[in-house]
mmCIF file of C-alpha atoms in Angstrom:
data_model
loop_
_atom_site.group_PDB
_atom_site.id
_atom_site.type_symbol
_atom_site.label_atom_id
_atom_site.label_comp_id
_atom_site.label_asym_id
_atom_site.label_seq_id
_atom_site.Cartn_x
_atom_site.Cartn_y
_atom_site.Cartn_z
ATOM 1 C CA MET A 1331 -0.141 2.925 -19.715
ATOM 2 C CA LYS A 1332 -4.070 2.918 -18.125
ATOM 3 C CA GLN A 1333 -6.600 0.430 -18.685
ATOM 4 C CA THR A 1334 -9.936 -0.090 -17.023
ATOM 5 C CA ILE A 1335 -10.798 -4.007 -16.933
ATOM 6 C CA GLU A 1336 -12.771 -7.399 -15.033
ATOM 7 C CA ILE A 1337 -11.213 -9.799 -13.748
ATOM 8 C CA SER A 1338 -12.945 -12.072 -12.171
ATOM 9 C CA GLY A 1339 -16.050 -10.364 -11.944
ATOM 10 C CA ARG A 1340 -14.264 -6.909 -10.585
ATOM 11 C CA GLU A 1341 -13.872 -3.704 -11.673
ATOM 12 C CA CYS A 1342 -10.265 -2.813 -11.734
ATOM 13 C CA LEU A 1343 -7.443 -0.345 -13.023
ATOM 14 C CA LEU A 1344 -4.630 -1.538 -14.006
ATOM 15 C CA TYR A 1345 -1.820 0.645 -14.934
ATOM 16 C CA GLU A 1346 1.597 -0.001 -16.556
ATOM 17 C CA GLU A 1347 4.568 2.531 -15.357
ATOM 18 C CA GLY A 1348 7.378 1.756 -17.303
ATOM 19 C CA GLU A 1349 9.414 -1.447 -18.830
ATOM 20 C CA GLU A 1350 9.501 -4.563 -17.512
ATOM 21 C CA PRO A 1351 7.861 -3.974 -13.792
ATOM 22 C CA LYS A 1352 9.812 -5.083 -10.871
ATOM 23 C CA VAL A 1353 7.083 -4.771 -8.356
ATOM 24 C CA LEU A 1354 3.344 -5.277 -8.651
ATOM 25 C CA LEU A 1355 0.682 -2.927 -5.957
ATOM 26 C CA ILE A 1356 -2.286 -4.065 -5.157
ATOM 27 C CA GLN A 1357 -4.443 -0.888 -4.095
ATOM 28 C CA THR A 1358 -8.414 -0.994 -2.735
ATOM 29 C CA LEU A 1359 -10.177 1.542 -4.847
ATOM 30 C CA GLY A 1360 -13.790 3.396 -3.407
ATOM 31 C CA THR A 1361 -15.675 5.993 -4.849
ATOM 32 C CA GLN A 1362 -13.598 8.680 -2.472
ATOM 33 C CA GLU A 1363 -10.455 7.584 -4.356
ATOM 34 C CA ARG A 1364 -11.570 6.903 -8.032
ATOM 35 C CA GLY A 1365 -10.579 10.705 -8.697
ATOM 36 C CA SER A 1366 -7.130 11.140 -6.988
ATOM 37 C CA ILE A 1367 -6.339 7.630 -8.533
ATOM 38 C CA ASP A 1368 -4.109 9.024 -11.457
ATOM 39 C CA SER A 1369 -2.677 11.337 -9.699
ATOM 40 C CA GLU A 1370 -1.387 9.436 -7.267
ATOM 41 C CA VAL A 1371 0.349 6.962 -9.521
ATOM 42 C CA VAL A 1372 1.818 9.516 -11.103
ATOM 43 C CA MET A 1373 3.260 9.847 -7.900
ATOM 44 C CA ILE A 1374 4.261 7.352 -6.699
ATOM 45 C CA SER A 1375 6.500 7.057 -9.903
ATOM 46 C CA GLU A 1376 8.269 10.145 -9.551
ATOM 47 C CA ALA A 1377 9.332 9.400 -5.941
ATOM 48 C CA ILE A 1378 10.348 5.839 -6.719
ATOM 49 C CA GLY A 1379 13.119 4.810 -10.010
ATOM 50 C CA THR A 1380 11.808 1.669 -10.500
ATOM 51 C CA SER A 1381 9.130 0.103 -12.733
ATOM 52 C CA PHE A 1382 5.524 -1.021 -11.351
ATOM 53 C CA VAL A 1383 2.415 -2.110 -12.287
ATOM 54 C CA MET A 1384 -0.577 -0.598 -9.893
ATOM 55 C CA ALA A 1385 -3.862 -2.813 -9.846
ATOM 56 C CA ALA A 1386 -6.841 -1.361 -7.844
ATOM 57 C CA PHE A 1387 -10.041 -2.696 -7.683
ATOM 58 C CA VAL A 1388 -12.999 -1.538 -7.346
ATOM 59 C CA ILE A 1389 -14.436 -1.800 -3.438
ATOM 60 C CA ASP A 1390 -18.508 -1.090 -4.426
ATOM 61 C CA GLU A 1391 -19.336 -1.085 -0.374
ATOM 62 C CA TRP A 1392 -17.042 -0.103 1.168
ATOM 63 C CA GLU A 1393 -17.689 -0.843 5.316
ATOM 64 C CA VAL A 1394 -18.966 -4.122 4.048
ATOM 65 C CA GLU A 1395 -16.254 -5.326 2.339
ATOM 66 C CA LEU A 1396 -13.313 -4.494 3.766
ATOM 67 C CA THR A 1397 -14.147 -4.782 7.754
ATOM 68 C CA PRO A 1398 -12.629 -7.493 8.710
ATOM 69 C CA TRP A 1399 -15.392 -8.302 11.983
ATOM 70 C CA HIS A 1400 -17.857 -6.169 13.485
ATOM 71 C CA ASP A 1401 -18.080 -3.053 15.035
ATOM 72 C CA PRO A 1402 -21.415 -0.945 15.811
ATOM 73 C CA ALA A 1403 -19.569 2.198 16.017
ATOM 74 C CA VAL A 1404 -17.916 1.179 12.338
ATOM 75 C CA SER A 1405 -21.979 0.587 11.492
ATOM 76 C CA LYS A 1406 -24.881 -1.136 12.837
ATOM 77 C CA ARG A 1407 -25.669 -2.771 9.652
ATOM 78 C CA GLN A 1408 -24.865 -6.662 10.327
ATOM 79 C CA ALA A 1409 -23.293 -7.155 7.283
ATOM 80 C CA VAL A 1410 -20.505 -5.401 7.702
ATOM 81 C CA GLY A 1411 -17.742 -7.411 9.294
ATOM 82 C CA GLU A 1412 -18.895 -10.063 8.233
ATOM 83 C CA HIS A 1413 -17.056 -9.842 4.195
ATOM 84 C CA ALA A 1414 -13.857 -8.973 4.386
ATOM 85 C CA GLY A 1415 -12.595 -13.039 3.856
ATOM 86 C CA GLU A 1416 -14.331 -12.619 0.728
ATOM 87 C CA THR A 1417 -12.222 -9.751 -0.020
ATOM 88 C CA LEU A 1418 -9.256 -10.928 1.032
ATOM 89 C CA CYS A 1419 -9.955 -13.909 -0.693
ATOM 90 C CA TYR A 1420 -10.580 -12.407 -4.078
ATOM 91 C CA VAL A 1421 -6.997 -10.893 -3.930
ATOM 92 C CA THR A 1422 -5.055 -14.205 -3.359
ATOM 93 C CA ASP A 1423 -7.146 -16.896 -4.954
ATOM 94 C CA GLU A 1424 -8.279 -14.284 -8.429
ATOM 95 C CA LEU A 1425 -6.301 -10.676 -8.687
ATOM 96 C CA ILE A 1426 -3.051 -12.086 -7.639
ATOM 97 C CA PRO A 1427 -2.472 -15.626 -9.891
ATOM 98 C CA TYR A 1428 -4.226 -12.827 -12.773
ATOM 99 C CA LEU A 1429 -1.004 -10.560 -11.963
ATOM 100 C CA HIS A 1430 1.163 -12.774 -11.765
ATOM 101 C CA LYS A 1431 0.900 -14.824 -14.696
ATOM 102 C CA LYS A 1432 0.871 -11.555 -16.890
ATOM 103 C CA TYR A 1433 3.582 -10.037 -15.357
ATOM 104 C CA GLY A 1434 5.406 -12.885 -13.513
ATOM 105 C CA GLU A 1435 6.270 -13.674 -9.675
ATOM 106 C CA LEU A 1436 6.799 -10.191 -8.753
ATOM 107 C CA PRO A 1437 6.998 -9.262 -5.341
ATOM 108 C CA ILE A 1438 3.275 -7.706 -3.974
ATOM 109 C CA VAL A 1439 3.048 -4.618 -1.739
ATOM 110 C CA LEU A 1440 -1.183 -3.847 -0.940
ATOM 111 C CA GLY A 1441 -2.359 -1.060 0.375
ATOM 112 C CA GLY A 1442 -4.870 1.659 0.907
ATOM 113 C CA TYR A 1443 -6.536 4.739 2.615
ATOM 114 C CA SER A 1444 -9.203 4.516 5.983
ATOM 115 C CA LEU A 1445 -10.722 1.046 6.241
ATOM 116 C CA GLY A 1446 -9.088 0.315 2.987
ATOM 117 C CA GLY A 1447 -5.303 0.304 5.365
ATOM 118 C CA LEU A 1448 -7.495 -1.301 8.120
ATOM 119 C CA PHE A 1449 -7.961 -4.176 5.838
ATOM 120 C CA SER A 1450 -4.538 -4.264 4.154
ATOM 121 C CA LEU A 1451 -3.269 -4.713 7.228
ATOM 122 C CA TRP A 1452 -5.283 -7.124 8.615
ATOM 123 C CA SER A 1453 -4.590 -9.017 5.485
ATOM 124 C CA GLY A 1454 -1.064 -8.212 6.272
ATOM 125 C CA TYR A 1455 -1.806 -10.868 9.520
ATOM 126 C CA GLU A 1456 -3.654 -13.224 7.299
ATOM 127 C CA SER A 1457 -1.937 -14.255 4.896
ATOM 128 C CA ASP A 1458 1.768 -14.627 3.664
ATOM 129 C CA ARG A 1459 1.797 -13.402 -0.115
ATOM 130 C CA PHE A 1460 2.156 -10.226 0.472
ATOM 131 C CA ALA A 1461 5.755 -8.415 -0.007
ATOM 132 C CA ALA A 1462 4.840 -5.665 2.060
ATOM 133 C CA ILE A 1463 1.750 -3.752 4.017
ATOM 134 C CA ALA A 1464 1.359 0.417 3.167
ATOM 135 C CA ALA A 1465 -1.303 0.767 6.292
ATOM 136 C CA MET A 1466 -2.199 4.849 5.500
ATOM 137 C CA SER A 1467 -4.877 5.771 8.032
ATOM 138 C CA PRO A 1468 -6.096 2.884 8.958
ATOM 139 C CA SER A 1469 -9.264 2.176 10.572
ATOM 140 C CA VAL A 1470 -6.905 0.849 13.946
ATOM 141 C CA TRP A 1471 -9.472 2.370 15.645
ATOM 142 C CA ILE A 1472 -11.668 -0.842 15.301
ATOM 143 C CA ALA A 1473 -12.487 -2.231 18.495
ATOM 144 C CA GLY A 1474 -10.732 -5.353 19.681
ATOM 145 C CA TRP A 1475 -7.967 -4.399 17.662
ATOM 146 C CA GLN A 1476 -4.855 -4.886 19.852
ATOM 147 C CA ASP A 1477 -6.419 -7.656 20.884
ATOM 148 C CA TYR A 1478 -5.879 -8.952 17.040
ATOM 149 C CA ALA A 1479 -2.443 -8.440 16.618
ATOM 150 C CA ARG A 1480 -1.808 -9.892 20.353
ATOM 151 C CA GLN A 1481 -2.614 -12.892 19.291
ATOM 152 C CA HIS A 1482 -1.889 -12.542 15.390
ATOM 153 C CA SER A 1483 1.528 -12.902 13.620
ATOM 154 C CA VAL A 1484 1.954 -10.205 11.362
ATOM 155 C CA LYS A 1485 3.390 -12.165 8.237
ATOM 156 C CA ALA A 1486 4.236 -9.078 5.521
ATOM 157 C CA PRO A 1487 8.147 -8.770 6.024
ATOM 158 C CA TYR A 1488 7.850 -4.181 5.996
ATOM 159 C CA VAL A 1489 4.663 -2.419 7.422
ATOM 160 C CA TYR A 1490 4.053 1.217 6.642
ATOM 161 C CA LEU A 1491 1.638 2.940 8.705
ATOM 162 C CA SER A 1492 0.539 6.681 8.623
ATOM 163 C CA LEU A 1493 -1.266 8.684 10.475
ATOM 164 C CA GLY A 1494 -2.697 12.578 10.254
ATOM 165 C CA ASP A 1495 -2.008 14.804 12.866
ATOM 166 C CA ARG A 1496 -5.797 15.791 13.557
ATOM 167 C CA GLU A 1497 -6.814 12.807 13.280
ATOM 168 C CA GLU A 1498 -7.238 11.273 16.839
ATOM 169 C CA HIS A 1499 -8.135 15.132 18.110
ATOM 170 C CA ALA A 1500 -11.982 13.516 16.405
ATOM 171 C CA ARG A 1501 -15.109 14.070 18.517
ATOM 172 C CA ASN A 1502 -15.969 11.103 18.174
ATOM 173 C CA LYS A 1503 -14.746 9.655 21.010
ATOM 174 C CA ALA A 1504 -14.435 5.473 19.504
ATOM 175 C CA ILE A 1505 -12.109 6.978 16.654
ATOM 176 C CA ALA A 1506 -10.375 9.390 18.544
ATOM 177 C CA GLN A 1507 -8.278 6.572 19.477
ATOM 178 C CA VAL A 1508 -6.918 6.441 16.346
ATOM 179 C CA GLY A 1509 -3.812 7.432 17.503
ATOM 180 C CA ASN A 1510 -3.304 5.721 20.080
ATOM 181 C CA ASN A 1511 -3.785 2.950 18.924
ATOM 182 C CA ILE A 1512 -1.468 3.211 16.286
ATOM 183 C CA ARG A 1513 1.220 3.906 18.118
ATOM 184 C CA TRP A 1514 0.705 0.904 19.933
ATOM 185 C CA GLU A 1515 0.641 -0.518 16.521
ATOM 186 C CA HIS A 1516 4.025 0.591 15.747
ATOM 187 C CA GLU A 1517 5.385 -0.820 18.673
ATOM 188 C CA HIS A 1518 4.087 -3.843 17.988
ATOM 189 C CA LEU A 1519 5.274 -4.245 15.360
ATOM 190 C CA LYS A 1520 9.459 -2.968 15.823
ATOM 191 C CA GLN A 1521 9.009 -5.589 18.032
ATOM 192 C CA THR A 1522 7.808 -8.628 16.218
ATOM 193 C CA LEU A 1523 9.447 -6.959 12.937
ATOM 194 C CA GLY A 1524 11.914 -5.566 13.739
ATOM 195 C CA ALA A 1525 12.066 -1.439 13.218
ATOM 196 C CA ASP A 1526 14.091 -0.973 10.107
ATOM 197 C CA ARG A 1527 11.035 -3.381 8.782
ATOM 198 C CA THR A 1528 7.488 -0.650 10.082
ATOM 199 C CA THR A 1529 7.540 2.849 10.094
ATOM 200 C CA LEU A 1530 4.971 5.363 11.003
ATOM 201 C CA GLU A 1531 5.118 8.932 9.594
ATOM 202 C CA TRP A 1532 2.564 11.756 10.938
ATOM 203 C CA ASN A 1533 1.137 14.251 8.570
ATOM 204 C CA PRO A 1534 -0.537 17.109 8.815
ATOM 205 C CA GLY A 1535 -4.028 18.066 9.378
ATOM 206 C CA ASN A 1536 -6.718 15.440 9.488
ATOM 207 C CA HIS A 1537 -8.105 12.178 7.976
ATOM 208 C CA PHE A 1538 -9.532 13.786 4.436
ATOM 209 C CA MET A 1539 -6.257 15.350 4.054
ATOM 210 C CA ASP A 1540 -3.483 15.171 0.727
ATOM 211 C CA ALA A 1541 -4.656 10.904 1.051
ATOM 212 C CA ALA A 1542 -3.764 10.638 -2.667
ATOM 213 C CA ARG A 1543 0.204 12.204 -1.542
ATOM 214 C CA ARG A 1544 -0.276 9.517 1.550
ATOM 215 C CA THR A 1545 -0.850 7.212 -0.748
ATOM 216 C CA ALA A 1546 1.374 7.172 -2.714
ATOM 217 C CA MET A 1547 3.987 8.080 -0.250
ATOM 218 C CA GLY A 1548 3.516 4.715 1.900
ATOM 219 C CA PHE A 1549 3.566 2.372 -1.213
ATOM 220 C CA ALA A 1550 7.418 4.157 -2.440
ATOM 221 C CA TRP A 1551 8.362 3.644 0.788
ATOM 222 C CA CYS A 1552 7.980 -0.215 0.530
ATOM 223 C CA ILE A 1553 8.919 -0.034 -2.616
ATOM 224 C CA SER A 1554 12.610 1.621 -1.753
ATOM 225 C CA LYS A 1555 12.268 -1.947 0.688
ATOM 226 C CA ILE A 1556 11.788 -4.408 -1.051
#
């Protein structure tokens, strides 16, 4: 069952897959993902044997709402890097209480793709509200990511990472650092969480290939762990 509803002033797509859900999935939803979210939810359902609820909340200004700090390589707009904390507060203080009231105190997986993946991974360091994080092709090429991760402790018990095997071959020198940084992040998480609580999956292609399938795979892995 699919509904389009407003939760605390923000549009959300709410999917109920099966009866008596066992887990709540929360996903950032940008313009580019609206056309594929339906098929993504179907792929998650086909990959697992567990009932779940997916709440995909709409992001109107992708870079502004999801970038955790300013980096001119992401955008020269000053507002970029100033509002991710507000987005996280929406998730923890508005969206999660709504879902828990409606479906019960179920474990929560937060996930996203690209900047949504970066936001989800960063949120796993900032908040202890998530049972798992699914970060697909996260923009960990952002300046200062390794320093941030060294200085903070990840609070989510499980973290899924993925990347396309052509992404680190981007012409943009900043974006090309994504391969080195995601390998570093995976090793860092293995040391801090344990090798059985994180994974790094490589997918064929560049950043824009099979985003829905890659996202579904990430959520399915997290569900299997919790």
